[in-house]
Structure formats: C-alpha cells, structure tokens
Coordinates of C-alpha atoms in Angstrom, one line a residue:
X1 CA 97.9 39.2 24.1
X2 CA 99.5 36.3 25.8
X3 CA 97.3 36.1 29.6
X4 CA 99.7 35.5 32.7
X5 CA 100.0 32.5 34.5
X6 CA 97.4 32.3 37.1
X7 CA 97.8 28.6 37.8
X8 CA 99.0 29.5 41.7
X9 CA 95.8 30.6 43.5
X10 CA 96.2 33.8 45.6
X11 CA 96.6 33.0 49.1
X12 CA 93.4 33.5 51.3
X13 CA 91.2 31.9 48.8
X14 CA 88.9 29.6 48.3
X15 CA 89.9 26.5 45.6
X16 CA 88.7 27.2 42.5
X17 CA 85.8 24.5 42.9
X18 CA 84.9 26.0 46.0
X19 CA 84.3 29.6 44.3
X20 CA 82.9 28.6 40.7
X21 CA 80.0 26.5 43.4
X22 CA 79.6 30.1 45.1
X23 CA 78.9 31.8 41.6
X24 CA 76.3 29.3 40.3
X25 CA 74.8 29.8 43.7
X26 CA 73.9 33.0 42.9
X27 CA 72.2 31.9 40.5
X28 CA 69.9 30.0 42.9
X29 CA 69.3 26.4 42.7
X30 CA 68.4 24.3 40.0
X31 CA 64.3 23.8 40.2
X32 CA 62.4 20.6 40.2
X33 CA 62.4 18.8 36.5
X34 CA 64.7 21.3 35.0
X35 CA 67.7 18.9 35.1
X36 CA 65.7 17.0 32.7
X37 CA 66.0 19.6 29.7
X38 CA 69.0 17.8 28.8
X39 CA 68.7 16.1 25.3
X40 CA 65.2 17.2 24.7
X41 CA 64.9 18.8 21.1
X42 CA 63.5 22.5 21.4
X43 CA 60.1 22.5 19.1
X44 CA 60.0 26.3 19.7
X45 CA 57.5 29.0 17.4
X46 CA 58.0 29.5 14.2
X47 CA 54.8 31.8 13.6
X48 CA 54.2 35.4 14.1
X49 CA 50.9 36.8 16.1
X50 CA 49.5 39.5 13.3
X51 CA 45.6 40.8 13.7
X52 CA 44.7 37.8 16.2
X53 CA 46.6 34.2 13.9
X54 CA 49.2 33.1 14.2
X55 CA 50.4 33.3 10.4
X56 CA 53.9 32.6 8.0
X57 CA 55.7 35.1 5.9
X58 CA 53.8 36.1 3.1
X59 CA 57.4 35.5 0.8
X60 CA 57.0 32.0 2.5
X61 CA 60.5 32.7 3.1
X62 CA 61.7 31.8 6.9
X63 CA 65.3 32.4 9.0
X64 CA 68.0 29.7 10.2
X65 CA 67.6 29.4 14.2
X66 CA 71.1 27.9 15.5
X67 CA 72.1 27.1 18.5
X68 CA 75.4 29.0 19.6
X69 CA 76.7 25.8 21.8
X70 CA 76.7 23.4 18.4
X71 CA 76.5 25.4 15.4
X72 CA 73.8 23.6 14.7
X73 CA 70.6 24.6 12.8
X74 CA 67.6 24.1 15.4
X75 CA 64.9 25.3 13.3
X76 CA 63.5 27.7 11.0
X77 CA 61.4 30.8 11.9
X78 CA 58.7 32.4 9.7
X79 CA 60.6 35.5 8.1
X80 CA 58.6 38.6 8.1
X81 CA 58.4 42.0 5.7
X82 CA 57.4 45.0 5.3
X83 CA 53.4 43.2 4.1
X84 CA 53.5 41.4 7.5
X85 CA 54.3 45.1 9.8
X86 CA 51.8 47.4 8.1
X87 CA 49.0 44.3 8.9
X88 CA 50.6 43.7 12.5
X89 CA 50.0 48.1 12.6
X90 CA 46.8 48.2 11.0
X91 CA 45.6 45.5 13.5
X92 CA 46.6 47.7 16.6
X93 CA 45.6 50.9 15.1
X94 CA 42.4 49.5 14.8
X95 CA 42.2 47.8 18.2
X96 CA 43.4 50.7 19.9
X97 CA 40.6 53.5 17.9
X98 CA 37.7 50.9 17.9
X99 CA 37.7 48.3 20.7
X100 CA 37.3 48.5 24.3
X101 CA 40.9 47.6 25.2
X102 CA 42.1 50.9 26.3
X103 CA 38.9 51.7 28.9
X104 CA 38.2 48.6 29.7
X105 CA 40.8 47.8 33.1
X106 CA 39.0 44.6 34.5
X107 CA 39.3 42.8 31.4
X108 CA 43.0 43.5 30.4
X109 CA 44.0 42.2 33.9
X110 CA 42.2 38.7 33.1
X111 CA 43.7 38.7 30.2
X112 CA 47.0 39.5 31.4
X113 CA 46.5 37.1 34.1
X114 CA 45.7 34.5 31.9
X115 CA 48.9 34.9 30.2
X116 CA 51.2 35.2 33.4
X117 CA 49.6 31.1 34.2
X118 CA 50.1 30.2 30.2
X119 CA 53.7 31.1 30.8
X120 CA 53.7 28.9 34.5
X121 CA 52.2 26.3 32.4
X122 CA 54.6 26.3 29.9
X123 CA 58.1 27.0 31.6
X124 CA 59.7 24.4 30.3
X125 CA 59.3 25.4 27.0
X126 CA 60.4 28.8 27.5
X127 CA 63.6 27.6 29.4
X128 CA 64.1 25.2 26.6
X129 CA 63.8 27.7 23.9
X130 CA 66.2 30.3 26.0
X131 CA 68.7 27.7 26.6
X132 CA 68.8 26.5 22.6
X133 CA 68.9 29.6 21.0
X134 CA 70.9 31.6 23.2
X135 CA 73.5 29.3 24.4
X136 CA 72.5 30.6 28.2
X137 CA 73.4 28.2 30.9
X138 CA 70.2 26.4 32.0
X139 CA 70.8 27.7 36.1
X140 CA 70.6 31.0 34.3
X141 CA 68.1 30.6 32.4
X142 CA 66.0 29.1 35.6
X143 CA 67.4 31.8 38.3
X144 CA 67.4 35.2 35.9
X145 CA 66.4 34.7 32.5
X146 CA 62.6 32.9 32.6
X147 CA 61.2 31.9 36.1
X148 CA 61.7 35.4 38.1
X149 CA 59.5 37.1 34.9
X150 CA 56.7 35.2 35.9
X151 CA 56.3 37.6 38.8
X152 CA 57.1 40.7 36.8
X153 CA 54.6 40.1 34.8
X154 CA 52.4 39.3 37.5
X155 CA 53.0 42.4 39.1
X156 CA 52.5 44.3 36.0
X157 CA 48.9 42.4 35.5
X158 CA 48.1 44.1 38.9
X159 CA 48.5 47.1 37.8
X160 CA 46.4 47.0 34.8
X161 CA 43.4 47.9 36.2
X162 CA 44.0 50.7 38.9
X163 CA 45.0 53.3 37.6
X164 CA 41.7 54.6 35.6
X165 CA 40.3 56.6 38.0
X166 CA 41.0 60.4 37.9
X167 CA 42.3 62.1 40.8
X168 CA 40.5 65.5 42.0
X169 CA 41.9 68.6 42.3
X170 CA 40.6 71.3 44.6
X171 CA 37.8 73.4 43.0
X172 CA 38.8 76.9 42.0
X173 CA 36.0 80.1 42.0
X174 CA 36.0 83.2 40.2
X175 CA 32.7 85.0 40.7
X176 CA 30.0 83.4 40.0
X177 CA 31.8 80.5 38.0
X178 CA 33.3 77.2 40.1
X179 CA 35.9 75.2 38.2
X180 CA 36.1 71.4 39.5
X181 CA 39.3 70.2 38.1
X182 CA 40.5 66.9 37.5
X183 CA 43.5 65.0 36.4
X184 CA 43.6 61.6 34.2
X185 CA 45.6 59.4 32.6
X186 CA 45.0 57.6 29.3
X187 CA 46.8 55.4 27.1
X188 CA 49.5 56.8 24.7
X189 CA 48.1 55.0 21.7
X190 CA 49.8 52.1 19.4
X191 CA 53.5 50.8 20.7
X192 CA 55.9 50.2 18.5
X193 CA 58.6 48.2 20.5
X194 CA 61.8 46.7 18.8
X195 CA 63.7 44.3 21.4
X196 CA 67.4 42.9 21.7
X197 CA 68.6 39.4 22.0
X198 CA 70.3 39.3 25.0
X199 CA 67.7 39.3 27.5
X200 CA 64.5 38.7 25.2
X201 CA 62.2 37.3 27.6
X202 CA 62.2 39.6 30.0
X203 CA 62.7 42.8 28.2
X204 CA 60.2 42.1 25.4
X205 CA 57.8 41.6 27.9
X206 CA 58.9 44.9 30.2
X207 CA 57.7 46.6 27.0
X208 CA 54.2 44.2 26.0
X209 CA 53.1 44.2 29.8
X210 CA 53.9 48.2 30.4
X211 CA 51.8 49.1 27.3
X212 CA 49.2 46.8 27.6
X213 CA 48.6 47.2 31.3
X214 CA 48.4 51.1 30.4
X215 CA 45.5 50.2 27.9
X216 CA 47.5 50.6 24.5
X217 CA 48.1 48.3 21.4
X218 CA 51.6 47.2 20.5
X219 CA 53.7 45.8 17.7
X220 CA 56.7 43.9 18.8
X221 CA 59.3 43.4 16.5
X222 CA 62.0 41.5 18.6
X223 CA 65.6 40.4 17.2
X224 CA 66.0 37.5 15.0
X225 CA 69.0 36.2 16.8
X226 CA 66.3 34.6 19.6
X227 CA 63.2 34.5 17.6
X228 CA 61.7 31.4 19.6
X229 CA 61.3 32.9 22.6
X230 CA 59.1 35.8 21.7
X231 CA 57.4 34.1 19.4
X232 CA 56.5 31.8 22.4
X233 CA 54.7 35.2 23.5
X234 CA 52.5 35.8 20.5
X235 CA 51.4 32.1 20.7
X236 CA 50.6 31.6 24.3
X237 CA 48.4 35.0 24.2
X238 CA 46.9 34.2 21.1
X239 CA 46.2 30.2 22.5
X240 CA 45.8 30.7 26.2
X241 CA 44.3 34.3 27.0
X242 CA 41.3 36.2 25.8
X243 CA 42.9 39.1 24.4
X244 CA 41.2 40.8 21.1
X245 CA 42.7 40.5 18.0
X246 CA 45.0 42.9 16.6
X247 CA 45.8 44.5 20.7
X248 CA 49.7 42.4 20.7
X249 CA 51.2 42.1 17.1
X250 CA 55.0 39.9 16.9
X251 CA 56.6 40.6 13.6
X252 CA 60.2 38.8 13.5
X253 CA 62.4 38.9 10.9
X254 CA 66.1 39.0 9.6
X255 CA 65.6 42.3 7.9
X256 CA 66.7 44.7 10.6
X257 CA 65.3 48.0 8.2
X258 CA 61.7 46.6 9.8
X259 CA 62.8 48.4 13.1
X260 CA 63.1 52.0 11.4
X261 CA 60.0 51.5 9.7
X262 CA 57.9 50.6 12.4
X263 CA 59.5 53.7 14.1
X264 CA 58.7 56.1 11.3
X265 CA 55.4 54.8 10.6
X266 CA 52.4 57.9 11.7
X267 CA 50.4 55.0 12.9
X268 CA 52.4 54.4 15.6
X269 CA 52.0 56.7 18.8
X270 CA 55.2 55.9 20.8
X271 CA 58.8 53.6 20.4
X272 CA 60.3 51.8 23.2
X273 CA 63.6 50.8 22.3
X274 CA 66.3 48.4 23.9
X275 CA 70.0 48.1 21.6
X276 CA 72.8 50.3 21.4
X277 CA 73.6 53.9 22.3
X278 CA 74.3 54.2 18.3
X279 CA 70.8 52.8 17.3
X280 CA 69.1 54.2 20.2
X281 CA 70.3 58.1 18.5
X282 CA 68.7 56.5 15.2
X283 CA 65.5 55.7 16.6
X284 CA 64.8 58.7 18.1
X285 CA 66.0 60.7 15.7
X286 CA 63.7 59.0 13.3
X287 CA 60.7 59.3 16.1
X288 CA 61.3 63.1 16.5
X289 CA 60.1 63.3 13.1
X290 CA 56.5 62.3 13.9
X291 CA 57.1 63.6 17.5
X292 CA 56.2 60.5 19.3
X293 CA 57.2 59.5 22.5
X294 CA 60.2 57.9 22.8
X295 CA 61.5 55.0 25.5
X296 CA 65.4 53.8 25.1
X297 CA 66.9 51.3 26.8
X298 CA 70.5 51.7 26.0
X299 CA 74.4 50.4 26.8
X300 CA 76.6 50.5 29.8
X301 CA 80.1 50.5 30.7
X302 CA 78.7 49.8 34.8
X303 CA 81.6 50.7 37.3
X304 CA 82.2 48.3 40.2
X305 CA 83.5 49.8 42.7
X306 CA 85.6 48.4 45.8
X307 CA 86.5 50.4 48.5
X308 CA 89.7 50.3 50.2
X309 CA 88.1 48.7 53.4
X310 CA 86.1 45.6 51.7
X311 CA 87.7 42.6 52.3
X312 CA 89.8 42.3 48.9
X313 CA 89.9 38.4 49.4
X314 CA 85.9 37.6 48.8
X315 CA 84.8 40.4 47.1
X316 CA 87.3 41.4 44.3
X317 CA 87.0 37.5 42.8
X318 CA 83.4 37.7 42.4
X319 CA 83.3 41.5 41.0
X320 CA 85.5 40.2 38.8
X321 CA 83.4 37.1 37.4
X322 CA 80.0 39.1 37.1
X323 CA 81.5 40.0 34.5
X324 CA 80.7 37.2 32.9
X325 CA 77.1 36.8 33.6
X326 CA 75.2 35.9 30.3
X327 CA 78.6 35.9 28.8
X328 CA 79.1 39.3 29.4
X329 CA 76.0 40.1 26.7
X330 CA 74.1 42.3 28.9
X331 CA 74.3 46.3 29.5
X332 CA 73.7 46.3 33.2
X333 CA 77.3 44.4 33.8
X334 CA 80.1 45.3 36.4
X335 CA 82.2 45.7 32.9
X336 CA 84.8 48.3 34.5
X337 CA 86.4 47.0 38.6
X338 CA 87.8 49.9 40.3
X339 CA 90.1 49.2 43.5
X340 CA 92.6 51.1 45.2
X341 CA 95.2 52.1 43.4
X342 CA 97.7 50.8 46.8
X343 CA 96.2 47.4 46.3
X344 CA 96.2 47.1 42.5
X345 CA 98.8 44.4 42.3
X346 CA 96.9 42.3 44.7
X347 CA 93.8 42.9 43.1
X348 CA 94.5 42.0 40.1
X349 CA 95.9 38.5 40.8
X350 CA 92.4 38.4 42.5
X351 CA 90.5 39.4 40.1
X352 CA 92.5 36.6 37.4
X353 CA 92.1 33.8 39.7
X354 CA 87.8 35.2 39.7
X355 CA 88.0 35.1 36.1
X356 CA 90.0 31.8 35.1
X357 CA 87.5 30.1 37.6
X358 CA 84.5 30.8 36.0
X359 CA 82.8 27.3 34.5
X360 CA 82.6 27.7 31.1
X361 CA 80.4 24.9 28.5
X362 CA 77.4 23.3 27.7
X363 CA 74.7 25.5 28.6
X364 CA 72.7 22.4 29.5
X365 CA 74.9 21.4 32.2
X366 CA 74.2 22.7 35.8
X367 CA 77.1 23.6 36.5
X368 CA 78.0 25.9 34.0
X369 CA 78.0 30.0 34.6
X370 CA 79.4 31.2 31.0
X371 CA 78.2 29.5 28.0
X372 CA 78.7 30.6 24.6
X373 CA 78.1 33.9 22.7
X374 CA 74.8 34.3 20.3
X375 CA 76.4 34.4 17.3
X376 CA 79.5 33.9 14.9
X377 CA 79.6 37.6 14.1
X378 CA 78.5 38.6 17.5
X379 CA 81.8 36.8 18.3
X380 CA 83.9 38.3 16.1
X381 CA 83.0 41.7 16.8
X382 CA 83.4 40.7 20.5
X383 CA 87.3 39.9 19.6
X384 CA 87.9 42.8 17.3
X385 CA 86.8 45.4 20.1
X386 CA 89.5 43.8 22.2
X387 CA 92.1 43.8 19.8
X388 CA 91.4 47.6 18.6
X389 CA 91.2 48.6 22.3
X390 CA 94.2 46.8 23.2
X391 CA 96.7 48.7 20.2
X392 CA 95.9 51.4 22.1
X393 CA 97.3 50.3 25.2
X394 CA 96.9 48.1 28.0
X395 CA 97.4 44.4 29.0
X396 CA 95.4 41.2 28.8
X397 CA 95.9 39.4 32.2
X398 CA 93.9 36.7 31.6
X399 CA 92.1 35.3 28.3
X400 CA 91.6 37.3 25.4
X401 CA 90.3 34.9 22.6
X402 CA 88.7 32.3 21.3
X403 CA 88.5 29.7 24.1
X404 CA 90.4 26.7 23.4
X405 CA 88.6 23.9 25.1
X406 CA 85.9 23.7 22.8
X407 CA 85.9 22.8 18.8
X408 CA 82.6 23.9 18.2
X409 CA 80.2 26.7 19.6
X410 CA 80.8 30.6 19.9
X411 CA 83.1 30.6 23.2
X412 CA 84.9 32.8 24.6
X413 CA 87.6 33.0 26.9
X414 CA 86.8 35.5 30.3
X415 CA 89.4 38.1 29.7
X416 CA 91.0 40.6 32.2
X417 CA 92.3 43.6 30.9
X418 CA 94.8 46.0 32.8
X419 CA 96.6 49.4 32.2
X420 CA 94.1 50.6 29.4
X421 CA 93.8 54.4 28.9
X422 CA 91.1 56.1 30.3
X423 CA 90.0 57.7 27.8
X424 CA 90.4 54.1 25.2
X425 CA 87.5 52.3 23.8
X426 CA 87.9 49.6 26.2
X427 CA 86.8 52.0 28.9
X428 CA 84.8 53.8 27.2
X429 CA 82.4 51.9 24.8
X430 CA 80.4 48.9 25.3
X431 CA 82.3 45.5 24.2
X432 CA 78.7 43.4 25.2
X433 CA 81.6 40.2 26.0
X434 CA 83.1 38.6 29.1
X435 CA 86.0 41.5 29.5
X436 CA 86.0 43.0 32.5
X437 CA 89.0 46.0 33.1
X438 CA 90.8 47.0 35.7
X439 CA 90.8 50.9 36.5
X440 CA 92.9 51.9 39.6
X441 CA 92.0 54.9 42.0
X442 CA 93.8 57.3 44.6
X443 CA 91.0 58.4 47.1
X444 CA 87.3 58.2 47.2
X445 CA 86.9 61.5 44.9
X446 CA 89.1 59.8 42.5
X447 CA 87.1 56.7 43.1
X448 CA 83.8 58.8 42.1
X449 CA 85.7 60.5 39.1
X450 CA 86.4 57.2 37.6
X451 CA 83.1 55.9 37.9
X452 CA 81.6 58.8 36.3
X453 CA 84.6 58.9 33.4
X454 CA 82.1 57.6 30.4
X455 CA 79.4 58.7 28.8
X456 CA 76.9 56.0 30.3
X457 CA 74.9 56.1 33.8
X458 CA 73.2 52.6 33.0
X459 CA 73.8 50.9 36.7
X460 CA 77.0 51.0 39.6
X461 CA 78.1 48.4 42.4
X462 CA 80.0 49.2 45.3
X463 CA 81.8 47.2 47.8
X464 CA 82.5 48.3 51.3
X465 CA 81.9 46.9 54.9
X466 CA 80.8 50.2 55.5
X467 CA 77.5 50.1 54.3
X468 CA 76.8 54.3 55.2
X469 CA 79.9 55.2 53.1
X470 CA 78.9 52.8 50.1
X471 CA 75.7 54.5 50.3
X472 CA 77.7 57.9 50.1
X473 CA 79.4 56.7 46.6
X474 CA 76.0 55.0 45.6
X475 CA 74.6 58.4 45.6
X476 CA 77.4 60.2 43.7
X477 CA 77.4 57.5 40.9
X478 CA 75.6 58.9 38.2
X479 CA 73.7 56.0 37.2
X480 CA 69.5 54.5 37.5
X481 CA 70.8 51.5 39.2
X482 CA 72.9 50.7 42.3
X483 CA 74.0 47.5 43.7
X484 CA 75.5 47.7 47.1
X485 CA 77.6 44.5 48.2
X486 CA 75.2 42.3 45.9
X487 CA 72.0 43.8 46.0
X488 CA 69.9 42.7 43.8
X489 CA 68.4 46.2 42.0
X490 CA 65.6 44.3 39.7
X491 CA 62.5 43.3 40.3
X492 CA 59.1 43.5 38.9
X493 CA 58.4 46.2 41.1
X494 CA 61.4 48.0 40.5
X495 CA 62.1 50.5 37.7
X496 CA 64.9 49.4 35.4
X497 CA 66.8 52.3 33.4
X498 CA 69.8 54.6 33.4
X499 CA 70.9 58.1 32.5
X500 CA 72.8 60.0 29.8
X501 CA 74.1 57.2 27.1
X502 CA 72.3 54.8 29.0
X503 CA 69.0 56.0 27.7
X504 CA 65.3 57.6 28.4
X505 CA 62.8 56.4 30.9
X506 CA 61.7 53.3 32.5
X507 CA 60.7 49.8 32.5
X508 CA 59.0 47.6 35.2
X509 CA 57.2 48.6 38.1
X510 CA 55.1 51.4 38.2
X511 CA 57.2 54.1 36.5
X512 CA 57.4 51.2 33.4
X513 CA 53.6 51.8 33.2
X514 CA 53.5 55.6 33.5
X515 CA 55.7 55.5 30.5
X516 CA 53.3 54.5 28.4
X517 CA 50.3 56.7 29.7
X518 CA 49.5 60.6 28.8
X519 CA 48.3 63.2 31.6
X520 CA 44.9 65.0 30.6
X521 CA 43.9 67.7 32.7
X522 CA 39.7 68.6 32.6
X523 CA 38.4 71.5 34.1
X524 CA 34.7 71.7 33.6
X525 CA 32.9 75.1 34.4
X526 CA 29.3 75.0 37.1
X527 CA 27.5 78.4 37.9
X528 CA 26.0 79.5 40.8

C-alpha cells in the first residue's frame, strides 16, 4: 500500500499553501472570539433531561468522554439504562396524552424560540464541546457544524405554529344531505429518535425540532461517542425555555441495546433514525412490529462527478479533498470522483496533489480542514475497510494509514484509491473515513451508469461549465441531494434525505415537519 510520490505538483496549479487557504475558505471565516477556544477546558453536560431534571444514572455509573486529538479523558457523562428510558417514555407519553403541547402552536414556538437564543447565548460552549469531543477542526465546527443550526432551528421554530389550521374541501350533496369536508393534520404521537456521532448537533436537533414543531413528545437517545453536545440540548431547554416537563427526554448511554428498546417499546408512536444502512434494516424491522412510522437517515457512497469540459485544473483537486470534510465521517460525502476515462492519468495526479494538501492537526488550530477520527475503534475499522477492499484489487495513490506526523490522536492519512473493481467494497459500501476513489468513465451514459452502480441515492455533485448539461446528469442521478459546481444543497429550509440504501423520508424544512404529522380527513353530515 505504498502511496506514490506526489512531491512534484501538477502543472497549472496552485502551491499547495495557496489551495489548502482555498479549502478552509469554504469553510467561511473564523468568527469574532472563536480563536480564543484555544486552551479553554470544555466543562460540557454530564446530565440527562428525563421528566423535566436534569438527573444521573440511577447505577450512578457514568462513561469516559475523550478527546480524539489527545487521547485524553475530558470528562465523564452520566451513563443511562434501561430505568432511565422507560421514565424518559413515561414522561412523553404522558406529556403528549395529558398536556396542551400538541394543540397548543403559540406556545411551542416561544418555547422553541427561547431555545434557538439559549443556543446564540451559549455558542461557545457548543463549539467547545464539538471541537473536544469530536476532534472537528474549530473553522468547521464554526462554518458547518454549530453556528449555521442556529437558523435551522430558527426556521423550524417558525413553523411550529402554522400549520394547525385545517384546510377545506369543497362540500359534496347527495339529496337532502351536504357533506362539508375537511382535511387536518395532527401530531404523530411520542418520538423515539436515536442519533449518530458524526454530525450530532445538527442532526439530533433535525429530529427534536421536526417533532416538536409538529406538536409531539420525543425521547432522544443520541450516541455516546459525543455525549456533550446533546446533552448541551436537554440542559439549555430544561434551563432557558419554558417547555413542560416530560415534552424532550435525552437518555445517553454506552449501552447501544437502549436504541432497540426504545424502538420496540408500544409507547412510542414513530422512530427517526440516523446510522448505517445495516442498523437502519434493524430498526425498522423492529418498528414494523408495532407498525410505527419509521424515519431513516442512512449511508452514502455520493458520486462526484466531472464532466469532460470542467476545467480539470481547479475542480478535480478540490472534488478530491471534500472528501475529507469532517474526516470523511459523514454520509453525504463526494466518497467516489468520476472523470473521463481520456483524462484519468491527469486526474489522478490532480486529485493526489488535492488530497496530500489537505491541512491535517489540532482541531483547535484555524487552519486545519481534517482533524482526527472519533474514536480508536472507529479508526481501526476505518483501516481495515481499506485493507479488505484493497485485497480485492486496486491501488493506494496516496495515504492509506495511520498518519505519521502525529504520536498521539486518532489521525488518519487522506487516501486516494485507484483501479478498484466496481463491484468491490471500496465502491460499494460506506468506509465513513477520508478515502476518496477514483472511478473512470467512457461517455456521459457511462458517466450516469457509474453514478448509479451502488445501492445508495444519499446525495451527487457534478462538475461542468455547462451548467444546462450538469443539470441533465443532476436529474439522472438517483439521489435526494445534488450539488452542482459547489452548491450548497442544505439549509434549514431545505429537505435533507436520500433514496434506496440511503434511507426513508426527510429532515429540515417543511417536509422534516410533515414527517412527523398524520393526515385526518372529517367529513361531518348537515341536512337541508
């Protein structure tokens, strides 16, 4: 697995300075104060939000928190059981059946309101907490991870409180007998929602804000490789809003069998779930048994796509190094770079000189793009998908293990893979690390083909200087999501989701609340 040489830089562009400054920049720039996060010690949450407290195991036992970059131990969380979910259930069963929550629209927006200027208030924190526990590079943590949620959510606040009234269908007559129809919406019921740790801000709260916007209850049991963060959540609603007791529950703990029995439990109404394809079959196959209504937000093996007339010099780099984002540990990735199959030599040194010039270190540094991955074993089974998909076949052009400049932390090297099969694991599952391969195509059918060669439809980028015919490919990738030349496809008033292996539904905008609402349909009789 020995990379090539990619110390000469391909002719055309820019030094390797010059490029990694272009990347952070898309990350946007650093805001006022942030710098300063440097050397502060994250407090974080160690308490879980059941029934309206914020409360400790009842074991008394708590987790190890450690930070990724150090190895070091940062805290210890409040470890919850299977005592801790059936209260955190109870509580929204009961808030859902007996309190005003679900009719009463006015008063969930203030309260979600509240929370969206708790979390202004208290950005620092959040950053601080992202940037500790998941090793994510503080510009990302400012441009993606935290700040841009604070308008999500606000845009899911203003949505909380108009969507009540029913709409009116024409009136129907049959002899003497008029039928005025109507259609409404109401809430689903309790949410059970069980959250990742790759992007735990921002996709524990798609879920909280979605079903409490629609008027329901929730239980959020999130993953205990990032508990401070949305424990953060439980605390500043339960501190800093109005909201009744028992309407948002947080349950984390390091016993993963909590997630199926929140799914299977008959007190829950509906399961949104984020995590893999292979979980994401689990969880609904476990919901199917109480019939409940099932949201999954699953992998993606995302194509990037670069047609034959983009210019090859500034847009195959930068394909290449997306690929890195979060270091690579999130399912909406350009994973997979397609390019002409006439160019392929070309773009490959391209693509190696992207990848070896992506800054990789402290996460509390500024400049950094790629900091560590979340975990020892996350690591590990980061590596051993590379090696199994390499026996059987392809190439490593560039990286391909553990990354040598650092003696402590969970790095990775960016790795470019060429010549793997098609039909290989390397194309074909989800390695959730910075390796991004290299497929080659012959035409623009072939180019489609590939696209569409696995299992998932999470999102697609394309590359052309023809924006019309990108928009041709767009449409015949099969995924939810489309980036063309860079566009930016989330947003809190965009939906976020993909198709087949990618997973069921919505989340964000106004589709991510009509997941969590039933149609009723009234028809009520008047004689003449």
């Amino acid at each position: 697995m020995a990379p090539q040489s990619t110390d000469v830089r391909p002719r055309s562009t820019p030094p390797a300075e010059q490029f990694a400054a272009r990347l952070l920049d898309i990350l946007g720039p650093l805001p006022m104060g942030a710098a300063g996060l440097r050397g502060q010690a994250a407090r974080g949450e160690s308490r879980m939000l059941i029934d309206g407290e914020l409360v400790e195991s009842s074991s008394g036992v708590r987790f190890r928190n450690v930070n990724p970059a150090t190895e070091e131990v940062v805290g210890e969380v409040a470890d919850g059981t299977a005592e801790e979910l059936d209260r955190a259930i109870a509580a929204a069963r009961r808030a859902q059946d007996e309190s005003s929550w679900a009719r009463d629209g006015a008063f969930r927006r203030h309260c979600m309101e509240q929370f969206v200027d708790a979390m202004a208030r208290n950005l620092d924190e959040l950053r601080l907490a992202m940037v500790t526990e998941l090793g994510c590079p503080v510009r990302l943590a400012t441009g993606v991870q935290v700040d841009p949620v604070v308008d999500k959510v606000r845009f899911m606040a203003g949505l909380a409180d108009g969507w009540q009234e029913a709409t009116e269908l024409p009136e129907v007559s049959a002899g003497p007998m008029r039928t005025l129809r109507q259609i409404q919406r109401t809430p689903i019921g309790v949410v059970g929602a069980i959250t990742p740790w790759n992007i735990p801000l921002d996709i524990a709260l798609a879920k909280v804000t979605g079903a409490l916007a629609a008027g329901n209850t929730l239980v959020l049991k999130p993953a205990p490789d990032t508990p401070w963060t949305t424990a953060l959540i439980g605390r500043l609603f339960a501190e800093e809003t109005d909201i009744p007791a028992g309407v948002l529950n947080v349950v984390h703990s390091s016993d993963h069998a909590l997630g199926a029995r929140l799914t299977a439990d008959p007190r829950v109404d509906a399961i949104s779930f984020t995590g893999s394809t292979a979980t994401g079959r689990k969880v609904m196959a476990a919901a199917a048994e109480g019939l409940k209504r099932v949201h999954l937000e699953l992998g993606g093996k995302s194509p990037s796509v670069v047609l034959d007339d983009a210019n090859l010099e500034q847009v195959v780099p930068l394909a290449a190094a997306l690929g890195c984002f979060n270091a690579g540990q999130s399912c909406i990735l350009p994973s997979r770079l397609l390019v002409p199959v006439g160019r392929l030599n070309e773009c490959l040194e391209l693509a190696a000189f992207g990848m070896s010039s992506v800054p990789v270190g402290d996460p509390f540094d500024e400049n950094v793009f790629m900091g560590p991955l979340v975990s020892v074993a996350h690591r590990d089974r980061v590596l051993a998908a590379l090696a199994s998909g390499l026996a059987e076949g392809g190439r490593v052009v560039v990286g391909g293990g553990v990354h040598p400049d650092f003696d402590r932390g969970y790095y990775v090297q960016p790795t470019l893979v060429a010549d793997a099969p098609e039909h290989g694991s390397l194309i074909q599952e989800e390695t959730f690390g910075p390796i991004v391969v290299v497929q080659a195509y012959e035409d623009l059918d072939d180019a489609v083909r590939v696209a569409n060669g696995t299992p998932f439809g999470l999102a697609g980028y394309v590359w052309s200087e023809d924006e019309d015919r990108a928009r041709d490919v767009a449409g015949r990738i099969r995924a939810g999501m489309i980036g063309i030349n860079g566009g930016q496809f989330t947003g809190g008033d965009m939906p976020f989701g993909g198709v087949g292996a990618s997973g069921l539904g919505r989340e964000w905008g106004v589709a991510g609340l009509d997941e969590f609402l039933e149609i009723k349909t009234i028809a009520a009789a008047r004689f003449s």
